[in-house]
Amino acid sequence: MKILIRSTTLDGEPIPGSGETLQAADCLEAVELMRGQTPFTASRVPRDYMTEVLSGIEGGPTQPLPEEAAAAAAEFLTRLARHGLIEFLPDDKASDTWPERFLEALETVRLSGRTNMLDHPEVTRLTAEMGYPEVAVWLADHRREYAAFVLEGTRPLGKNFGGKEDPAPCADK
């Protein structure tokens, strides 16, 4: 299973177009991975961790989780999803190809000079504003892939940034 754990504001509200993707074999493993993300929760017993998180989100005492660990983990994740804090993703989501106008949209945003290209939420907003809604939707769902593109230069093979076939190798190669 794959889930997107949304980043939150200081008030605990989910931030659209943000978050980290987590890959797990099942709900219980997903909870274990989530629990281990900070030193403050890593040592907590899973049931206590889930109860504490839900109490903070739902305000005070919450409806008890099922006794069985796997069922409790599934209920925990379902309740997080209801609050918009996580999103269940198809397992092949990370391998989605870029939208056709991906490179064109990013070049338009970059040339506008209106934001730093590392500001993922703003880049996502600007692509929609500048007439690339399909790219904005893809960016919102593929934060990690966008970061790899910006930071590591990951791009489709055989294409330059303008989307044209590379006419010749670089002179230094």
JSON list of C-alpha atoms in Angstrom, two decimals:
[
{"chain": "A", "resi": 1, "resn": "MET", "atom": "CA", "xyz": [0.00, 0.00, 0.00]},
{"chain": "A", "resi": 2, "resn": "LYS", "atom": "CA", "xyz": [1.08, 3.56, -0.59]},
{"chain": "A", "resi": 3, "resn": "ILE", "atom": "CA", "xyz": [-0.08, 6.59, 1.35]},
{"chain": "A", "resi": 4, "resn": "LEU", "atom": "CA", "xyz": [0.66, 10.29, 1.17]},
{"chain": "A", "resi": 5, "resn": "ILE", "atom": "CA", "xyz": [1.15, 11.84, 4.61]},
{"chain": "A", "resi": 6, "resn": "ARG", "atom": "CA", "xyz": [0.21, 15.50, 4.26]},
{"chain": "A", "resi": 7, "resn": "SER", "atom": "CA", "xyz": [2.27, 18.25, 5.85]},
{"chain": "A", "resi": 8, "resn": "THR", "atom": "CA", "xyz": [0.25, 20.41, 8.24]},
{"chain": "A", "resi": 9, "resn": "THR", "atom": "CA", "xyz": [0.10, 24.00, 9.36]},
{"chain": "A", "resi": 10, "resn": "LEU", "atom": "CA", "xyz": [0.93, 24.88, 12.97]},
{"chain": "A", "resi": 11, "resn": "ASP", "atom": "CA", "xyz": [-2.82, 24.59, 13.63]},
{"chain": "A", "resi": 12, "resn": "GLY", "atom": "CA", "xyz": [-2.81, 21.00, 12.35]},
{"chain": "A", "resi": 13, "resn": "GLU", "atom": "CA", "xyz": [-4.59, 21.75, 9.07]},
{"chain": "A", "resi": 14, "resn": "PRO", "atom": "CA", "xyz": [-3.41, 19.71, 6.05]},
{"chain": "A", "resi": 15, "resn": "ILE", "atom": "CA", "xyz": [-1.49, 21.66, 3.40]},
{"chain": "A", "resi": 16, "resn": "PRO", "atom": "CA", "xyz": [-2.72, 20.83, -0.12]},
{"chain": "A", "resi": 17, "resn": "GLY", "atom": "CA", "xyz": [-0.01, 19.73, -2.53]},
{"chain": "A", "resi": 18, "resn": "SER", "atom": "CA", "xyz": [2.38, 18.73, 0.24]},
{"chain": "A", "resi": 19, "resn": "GLY", "atom": "CA", "xyz": [3.53, 15.66, 2.07]},
{"chain": "A", "resi": 20, "resn": "GLU", "atom": "CA", "xyz": [5.66, 12.55, 1.99]},
{"chain": "A", "resi": 21, "resn": "THR", "atom": "CA", "xyz": [4.85, 9.26, 0.32]},
{"chain": "A", "resi": 22, "resn": "LEU", "atom": "CA", "xyz": [5.11, 6.14, 2.43]},
{"chain": "A", "resi": 23, "resn": "GLN", "atom": "CA", "xyz": [5.21, 2.59, 1.02]},
{"chain": "A", "resi": 24, "resn": "ALA", "atom": "CA", "xyz": [4.17, -0.30, 3.30]},
{"chain": "A", "resi": 25, "resn": "ALA", "atom": "CA", "xyz": [3.03, -3.90, 2.97]},
{"chain": "A", "resi": 26, "resn": "ASP", "atom": "CA", "xyz": [-0.11, -3.28, 5.06]},
{"chain": "A", "resi": 27, "resn": "CYS", "atom": "CA", "xyz": [-1.81, -0.84, 7.45]},
{"chain": "A", "resi": 28, "resn": "LEU", "atom": "CA", "xyz": [0.10, -2.06, 10.49]},
{"chain": "A", "resi": 29, "resn": "GLU", "atom": "CA", "xyz": [3.46, -1.56, 8.78]},
{"chain": "A", "resi": 30, "resn": "ALA", "atom": "CA", "xyz": [2.34, 1.93, 7.64]},
{"chain": "A", "resi": 31, "resn": "VAL", "atom": "CA", "xyz": [1.57, 2.87, 11.25]},
{"chain": "A", "resi": 32, "resn": "GLU", "atom": "CA", "xyz": [4.95, 1.49, 12.36]},
{"chain": "A", "resi": 33, "resn": "LEU", "atom": "CA", "xyz": [6.71, 3.59, 9.73]},
{"chain": "A", "resi": 34, "resn": "MET", "atom": "CA", "xyz": [4.74, 6.70, 10.68]},
{"chain": "A", "resi": 35, "resn": "ARG", "atom": "CA", "xyz": [5.46, 6.14, 14.38]},
{"chain": "A", "resi": 36, "resn": "GLY", "atom": "CA", "xyz": [9.18, 5.84, 13.67]},
{"chain": "A", "resi": 37, "resn": "GLN", "atom": "CA", "xyz": [9.46, 9.14, 11.80]},
{"chain": "A", "resi": 38, "resn": "THR", "atom": "CA", "xyz": [10.34, 11.19, 14.88]},
{"chain": "A", "resi": 39, "resn": "PRO", "atom": "CA", "xyz": [12.29, 10.37, 18.03]},
{"chain": "A", "resi": 40, "resn": "PHE", "atom": "CA", "xyz": [9.33, 11.65, 20.06]},
{"chain": "A", "resi": 41, "resn": "THR", "atom": "CA", "xyz": [7.00, 8.89, 18.87]},
{"chain": "A", "resi": 42, "resn": "ALA", "atom": "CA", "xyz": [9.40, 6.08, 17.91]},
{"chain": "A", "resi": 43, "resn": "SER", "atom": "CA", "xyz": [9.41, 4.55, 21.39]},
{"chain": "A", "resi": 44, "resn": "ARG", "atom": "CA", "xyz": [5.63, 4.69, 21.83]},
{"chain": "A", "resi": 45, "resn": "VAL", "atom": "CA", "xyz": [3.57, 1.50, 21.78]},
{"chain": "A", "resi": 46, "resn": "PRO", "atom": "CA", "xyz": [1.63, 1.51, 18.46]},
{"chain": "A", "resi": 47, "resn": "ARG", "atom": "CA", "xyz": [-1.81, 1.58, 20.14]},
{"chain": "A", "resi": 48, "resn": "ASP", "atom": "CA", "xyz": [-0.76, 4.49, 22.40]},
{"chain": "A", "resi": 49, "resn": "TYR", "atom": "CA", "xyz": [0.70, 6.32, 19.39]},
{"chain": "A", "resi": 50, "resn": "MET", "atom": "CA", "xyz": [-2.51, 5.93, 17.38]},
{"chain": "A", "resi": 51, "resn": "THR", "atom": "CA", "xyz": [-4.72, 6.96, 20.32]},
{"chain": "A", "resi": 52, "resn": "GLU", "atom": "CA", "xyz": [-2.59, 10.01, 21.07]},
{"chain": "A", "resi": 53, "resn": "VAL", "atom": "CA", "xyz": [-2.58, 11.15, 17.43]},
{"chain": "A", "resi": 54, "resn": "LEU", "atom": "CA", "xyz": [-6.35, 10.71, 17.10]},
{"chain": "A", "resi": 55, "resn": "SER", "atom": "CA", "xyz": [-6.94, 12.50, 20.40]},
{"chain": "A", "resi": 56, "resn": "GLY", "atom": "CA", "xyz": [-4.98, 15.49, 19.12]},
{"chain": "A", "resi": 57, "resn": "ILE", "atom": "CA", "xyz": [-6.87, 15.54, 15.83]},
{"chain": "A", "resi": 58, "resn": "GLU", "atom": "CA", "xyz": [-10.36, 14.75, 17.06]},
{"chain": "A", "resi": 59, "resn": "GLY", "atom": "CA", "xyz": [-10.06, 16.73, 20.29]},
{"chain": "A", "resi": 60, "resn": "GLY", "atom": "CA", "xyz": [-10.07, 14.87, 23.56]},
{"chain": "A", "resi": 61, "resn": "PRO", "atom": "CA", "xyz": [-11.22, 11.31, 24.17]},
{"chain": "A", "resi": 62, "resn": "THR", "atom": "CA", "xyz": [-11.89, 9.50, 20.93]},
{"chain": "A", "resi": 63, "resn": "GLN", "atom": "CA", "xyz": [-13.90, 6.48, 19.89]},
{"chain": "A", "resi": 64, "resn": "PRO", "atom": "CA", "xyz": [-11.77, 3.47, 20.85]},
{"chain": "A", "resi": 65, "resn": "LEU", "atom": "CA", "xyz": [-9.86, 1.56, 18.20]},
{"chain": "A", "resi": 66, "resn": "PRO", "atom": "CA", "xyz": [-10.56, -2.14, 17.58]},
{"chain": "A", "resi": 67, "resn": "GLU", "atom": "CA", "xyz": [-8.63, -4.55, 19.83]},
{"chain": "A", "resi": 68, "resn": "GLU", "atom": "CA", "xyz": [-6.94, -6.47, 17.00]},
{"chain": "A", "resi": 69, "resn": "ALA", "atom": "CA", "xyz": [-3.75, -4.63, 15.90]},
{"chain": "A", "resi": 70, "resn": "ALA", "atom": "CA", "xyz": [-4.29, -4.81, 12.12]},
{"chain": "A", "resi": 71, "resn": "ALA", "atom": "CA", "xyz": [-7.92, -3.68, 12.42]},
{"chain": "A", "resi": 72, "resn": "ALA", "atom": "CA", "xyz": [-6.85, -0.84, 14.74]},
{"chain": "A", "resi": 73, "resn": "ALA", "atom": "CA", "xyz": [-4.22, 0.30, 12.23]},
{"chain": "A", "resi": 74, "resn": "ALA", "atom": "CA", "xyz": [-6.76, 0.22, 9.36]},
{"chain": "A", "resi": 75, "resn": "GLU", "atom": "CA", "xyz": [-9.25, 2.25, 11.44]},
{"chain": "A", "resi": 76, "resn": "PHE", "atom": "CA", "xyz": [-6.51, 4.73, 12.43]},
{"chain": "A", "resi": 77, "resn": "LEU", "atom": "CA", "xyz": [-5.50, 5.33, 8.80]},
{"chain": "A", "resi": 78, "resn": "THR", "atom": "CA", "xyz": [-9.15, 5.61, 7.73]},
{"chain": "A", "resi": 79, "resn": "ARG", "atom": "CA", "xyz": [-9.78, 8.30, 10.35]},
{"chain": "A", "resi": 80, "resn": "LEU", "atom": "CA", "xyz": [-6.63, 10.20, 9.31]},
{"chain": "A", "resi": 81, "resn": "ALA", "atom": "CA", "xyz": [-7.87, 10.09, 5.70]},
{"chain": "A", "resi": 82, "resn": "ARG", "atom": "CA", "xyz": [-11.29, 11.44, 6.76]},
{"chain": "A", "resi": 83, "resn": "HIS", "atom": "CA", "xyz": [-9.50, 14.46, 8.22]},
{"chain": "A", "resi": 84, "resn": "GLY", "atom": "CA", "xyz": [-7.45, 14.94, 5.02]},
{"chain": "A", "resi": 85, "resn": "LEU", "atom": "CA", "xyz": [-4.16, 14.17, 6.78]},
{"chain": "A", "resi": 86, "resn": "ILE", "atom": "CA", "xyz": [-3.33, 11.18, 4.61]},
{"chain": "A", "resi": 87, "resn": "GLU", "atom": "CA", "xyz": [-4.35, 10.02, 1.16]},
{"chain": "A", "resi": 88, "resn": "PHE", "atom": "CA", "xyz": [-4.34, 6.44, -0.07]},
{"chain": "A", "resi": 89, "resn": "LEU", "atom": "CA", "xyz": [-2.48, 6.25, -3.38]},
{"chain": "A", "resi": 90, "resn": "PRO", "atom": "CA", "xyz": [-2.45, 3.56, -6.04]},
{"chain": "A", "resi": 91, "resn": "ASP", "atom": "CA", "xyz": [0.75, 1.56, -5.78]},
{"chain": "A", "resi": 92, "resn": "ASP", "atom": "CA", "xyz": [1.87, 2.65, -9.24]},
{"chain": "A", "resi": 93, "resn": "LYS", "atom": "CA", "xyz": [1.31, 6.41, -8.62]},
{"chain": "A", "resi": 94, "resn": "ALA", "atom": "CA", "xyz": [5.04, 7.19, -8.42]},
{"chain": "A", "resi": 95, "resn": "SER", "atom": "CA", "xyz": [5.63, 5.70, -11.86]},
{"chain": "A", "resi": 96, "resn": "ASP", "atom": "CA", "xyz": [3.08, 7.93, -13.59]},
{"chain": "A", "resi": 97, "resn": "THR", "atom": "CA", "xyz": [4.63, 9.70, -16.54]},
{"chain": "A", "resi": 98, "resn": "TRP", "atom": "CA", "xyz": [4.82, 13.46, -16.54]},
{"chain": "A", "resi": 99, "resn": "PRO", "atom": "CA", "xyz": [1.99, 15.33, -18.24]},
{"chain": "A", "resi": 100, "resn": "GLU", "atom": "CA", "xyz": [2.70, 16.21, -21.85]},
{"chain": "A", "resi": 101, "resn": "ARG", "atom": "CA", "xyz": [3.22, 19.94, -21.10]},
{"chain": "A", "resi": 102, "resn": "PHE", "atom": "CA", "xyz": [5.21, 19.42, -17.87]},
{"chain": "A", "resi": 103, "resn": "LEU", "atom": "CA", "xyz": [8.50, 20.88, -19.11]},
{"chain": "A", "resi": 104, "resn": "GLU", "atom": "CA", "xyz": [6.76, 23.75, -20.91]},
{"chain": "A", "resi": 105, "resn": "ALA", "atom": "CA", "xyz": [4.81, 24.64, -17.74]},
{"chain": "A", "resi": 106, "resn": "LEU", "atom": "CA", "xyz": [7.89, 24.63, -15.52]},
{"chain": "A", "resi": 107, "resn": "GLU", "atom": "CA", "xyz": [9.84, 26.72, -17.99]},
{"chain": "A", "resi": 108, "resn": "THR", "atom": "CA", "xyz": [6.95, 29.24, -18.08]},
{"chain": "A", "resi": 109, "resn": "VAL", "atom": "CA", "xyz": [6.92, 29.45, -14.28]},
{"chain": "A", "resi": 110, "resn": "ARG", "atom": "CA", "xyz": [10.72, 29.71, -14.11]},
{"chain": "A", "resi": 111, "resn": "LEU", "atom": "CA", "xyz": [10.89, 32.47, -16.72]},
{"chain": "A", "resi": 112, "resn": "SER", "atom": "CA", "xyz": [8.15, 34.45, -14.94]},
{"chain": "A", "resi": 113, "resn": "GLY", "atom": "CA", "xyz": [10.52, 34.90, -11.98]},
{"chain": "A", "resi": 114, "resn": "ARG", "atom": "CA", "xyz": [7.54, 34.88, -9.60]},
{"chain": "A", "resi": 115, "resn": "THR", "atom": "CA", "xyz": [8.84, 32.14, -7.31]},
{"chain": "A", "resi": 116, "resn": "ASN", "atom": "CA", "xyz": [11.79, 30.02, -6.36]},
{"chain": "A", "resi": 117, "resn": "MET", "atom": "CA", "xyz": [11.45, 26.70, -8.18]},
{"chain": "A", "resi": 118, "resn": "LEU", "atom": "CA", "xyz": [12.07, 24.90, -4.87]},
{"chain": "A", "resi": 119, "resn": "ASP", "atom": "CA", "xyz": [8.79, 26.31, -3.50]},
{"chain": "A", "resi": 120, "resn": "HIS", "atom": "CA", "xyz": [6.65, 23.33, -4.53]},
{"chain": "A", "resi": 121, "resn": "PRO", "atom": "CA", "xyz": [3.25, 24.67, -3.35]},
{"chain": "A", "resi": 122, "resn": "GLU", "atom": "CA", "xyz": [3.80, 28.01, -5.12]},
{"chain": "A", "resi": 123, "resn": "VAL", "atom": "CA", "xyz": [5.05, 26.34, -8.31]},
{"chain": "A", "resi": 124, "resn": "THR", "atom": "CA", "xyz": [1.93, 24.13, -8.22]},
{"chain": "A", "resi": 125, "resn": "ARG", "atom": "CA", "xyz": [-0.33, 27.17, -7.77]},
{"chain": "A", "resi": 126, "resn": "LEU", "atom": "CA", "xyz": [1.40, 29.14, -10.53]},
{"chain": "A", "resi": 127, "resn": "THR", "atom": "CA", "xyz": [1.21, 26.30, -13.07]},
{"chain": "A", "resi": 128, "resn": "ALA", "atom": "CA", "xyz": [-2.57, 26.24, -12.60]},
{"chain": "A", "resi": 129, "resn": "GLU", "atom": "CA", "xyz": [-2.79, 30.04, -12.77]},
{"chain": "A", "resi": 130, "resn": "MET", "atom": "CA", "xyz": [-0.66, 30.13, -15.94]},
{"chain": "A", "resi": 131, "resn": "GLY", "atom": "CA", "xyz": [-2.90, 27.71, -17.85]},
{"chain": "A", "resi": 132, "resn": "TYR", "atom": "CA", "xyz": [-1.44, 24.29, -17.06]},
{"chain": "A", "resi": 133, "resn": "PRO", "atom": "CA", "xyz": [-4.09, 22.70, -14.81]},
{"chain": "A", "resi": 134, "resn": "GLU", "atom": "CA", "xyz": [-3.09, 19.12, -15.70]},
{"chain": "A", "resi": 135, "resn": "VAL", "atom": "CA", "xyz": [0.49, 19.86, -14.64]},
{"chain": "A", "resi": 136, "resn": "ALA", "atom": "CA", "xyz": [-0.71, 21.44, -11.38]},
{"chain": "A", "resi": 137, "resn": "VAL", "atom": "CA", "xyz": [-2.72, 18.31, -10.56]},
{"chain": "A", "resi": 138, "resn": "TRP", "atom": "CA", "xyz": [0.30, 16.11, -11.31]},
{"chain": "A", "resi": 139, "resn": "LEU", "atom": "CA", "xyz": [2.58, 18.32, -9.19]},
{"chain": "A", "resi": 140, "resn": "ALA", "atom": "CA", "xyz": [0.17, 18.18, -6.25]},
{"chain": "A", "resi": 141, "resn": "ASP", "atom": "CA", "xyz": [0.29, 14.37, -6.35]},
{"chain": "A", "resi": 142, "resn": "HIS", "atom": "CA", "xyz": [4.00, 13.96, -7.12]},
{"chain": "A", "resi": 143, "resn": "ARG", "atom": "CA", "xyz": [5.98, 16.15, -4.73]},
{"chain": "A", "resi": 144, "resn": "ARG", "atom": "CA", "xyz": [8.86, 13.70, -4.43]},
{"chain": "A", "resi": 145, "resn": "GLU", "atom": "CA", "xyz": [9.21, 13.28, -8.20]},
{"chain": "A", "resi": 146, "resn": "TYR", "atom": "CA", "xyz": [9.18, 17.07, -8.64]},
{"chain": "A", "resi": 147, "resn": "ALA", "atom": "CA", "xyz": [11.89, 17.46, -6.00]},
{"chain": "A", "resi": 148, "resn": "ALA", "atom": "CA", "xyz": [14.01, 14.82, -7.76]},
{"chain": "A", "resi": 149, "resn": "PHE", "atom": "CA", "xyz": [13.56, 16.70, -11.03]},
{"chain": "A", "resi": 150, "resn": "VAL", "atom": "CA", "xyz": [14.58, 20.05, -9.54]},
{"chain": "A", "resi": 151, "resn": "LEU", "atom": "CA", "xyz": [17.40, 18.84, -7.31]},
{"chain": "A", "resi": 152, "resn": "GLU", "atom": "CA", "xyz": [18.85, 15.94, -9.30]},
{"chain": "A", "resi": 153, "resn": "GLY", "atom": "CA", "xyz": [17.92, 16.78, -12.86]},
{"chain": "A", "resi": 154, "resn": "THR", "atom": "CA", "xyz": [15.87, 13.62, -13.28]},
{"chain": "A", "resi": 155, "resn": "ARG", "atom": "CA", "xyz": [14.18, 13.93, -16.64]},
{"chain": "A", "resi": 156, "resn": "PRO", "atom": "CA", "xyz": [12.95, 11.76, -19.49]},
{"chain": "A", "resi": 157, "resn": "LEU", "atom": "CA", "xyz": [15.91, 10.28, -21.33]},
{"chain": "A", "resi": 158, "resn": "GLY", "atom": "CA", "xyz": [16.66, 11.72, -24.75]},
{"chain": "A", "resi": 159, "resn": "LYS", "atom": "CA", "xyz": [14.96, 15.04, -24.11]},
{"chain": "A", "resi": 160, "resn": "ASN", "atom": "CA", "xyz": [16.48, 18.39, -23.26]},
{"chain": "A", "resi": 161, "resn": "PHE", "atom": "CA", "xyz": [14.71, 20.86, -20.97]},
{"chain": "A", "resi": 162, "resn": "GLY", "atom": "CA", "xyz": [12.78, 22.39, -23.84]},
{"chain": "A", "resi": 163, "resn": "GLY", "atom": "CA", "xyz": [11.35, 18.97, -24.67]},
{"chain": "A", "resi": 164, "resn": "LYS", "atom": "CA", "xyz": [13.26, 18.57, -27.94]},
{"chain": "A", "resi": 165, "resn": "GLU", "atom": "CA", "xyz": [15.48, 15.65, -28.86]},
{"chain": "A", "resi": 166, "resn": "ASP", "atom": "CA", "xyz": [19.10, 16.29, -27.92]},
{"chain": "A", "resi": 167, "resn": "PRO", "atom": "CA", "xyz": [20.81, 17.13, -31.25]},
{"chain": "A", "resi": 168, "resn": "ALA", "atom": "CA", "xyz": [24.27, 16.11, -30.06]},
{"chain": "A", "resi": 169, "resn": "PRO", "atom": "CA", "xyz": [26.05, 15.12, -26.89]},
{"chain": "A", "resi": 170, "resn": "CYS", "atom": "CA", "xyz": [27.64, 17.86, -24.78]},
{"chain": "A", "resi": 171, "resn": "ALA", "atom": "CA", "xyz": [31.13, 18.93, -25.82]},
{"chain": "A", "resi": 172, "resn": "ASP", "atom": "CA", "xyz": [32.57, 17.72, -22.53]},
{"chain": "A", "resi": 173, "resn": "LYS", "atom": "CA", "xyz": [31.38, 14.14, -23.04]}
]
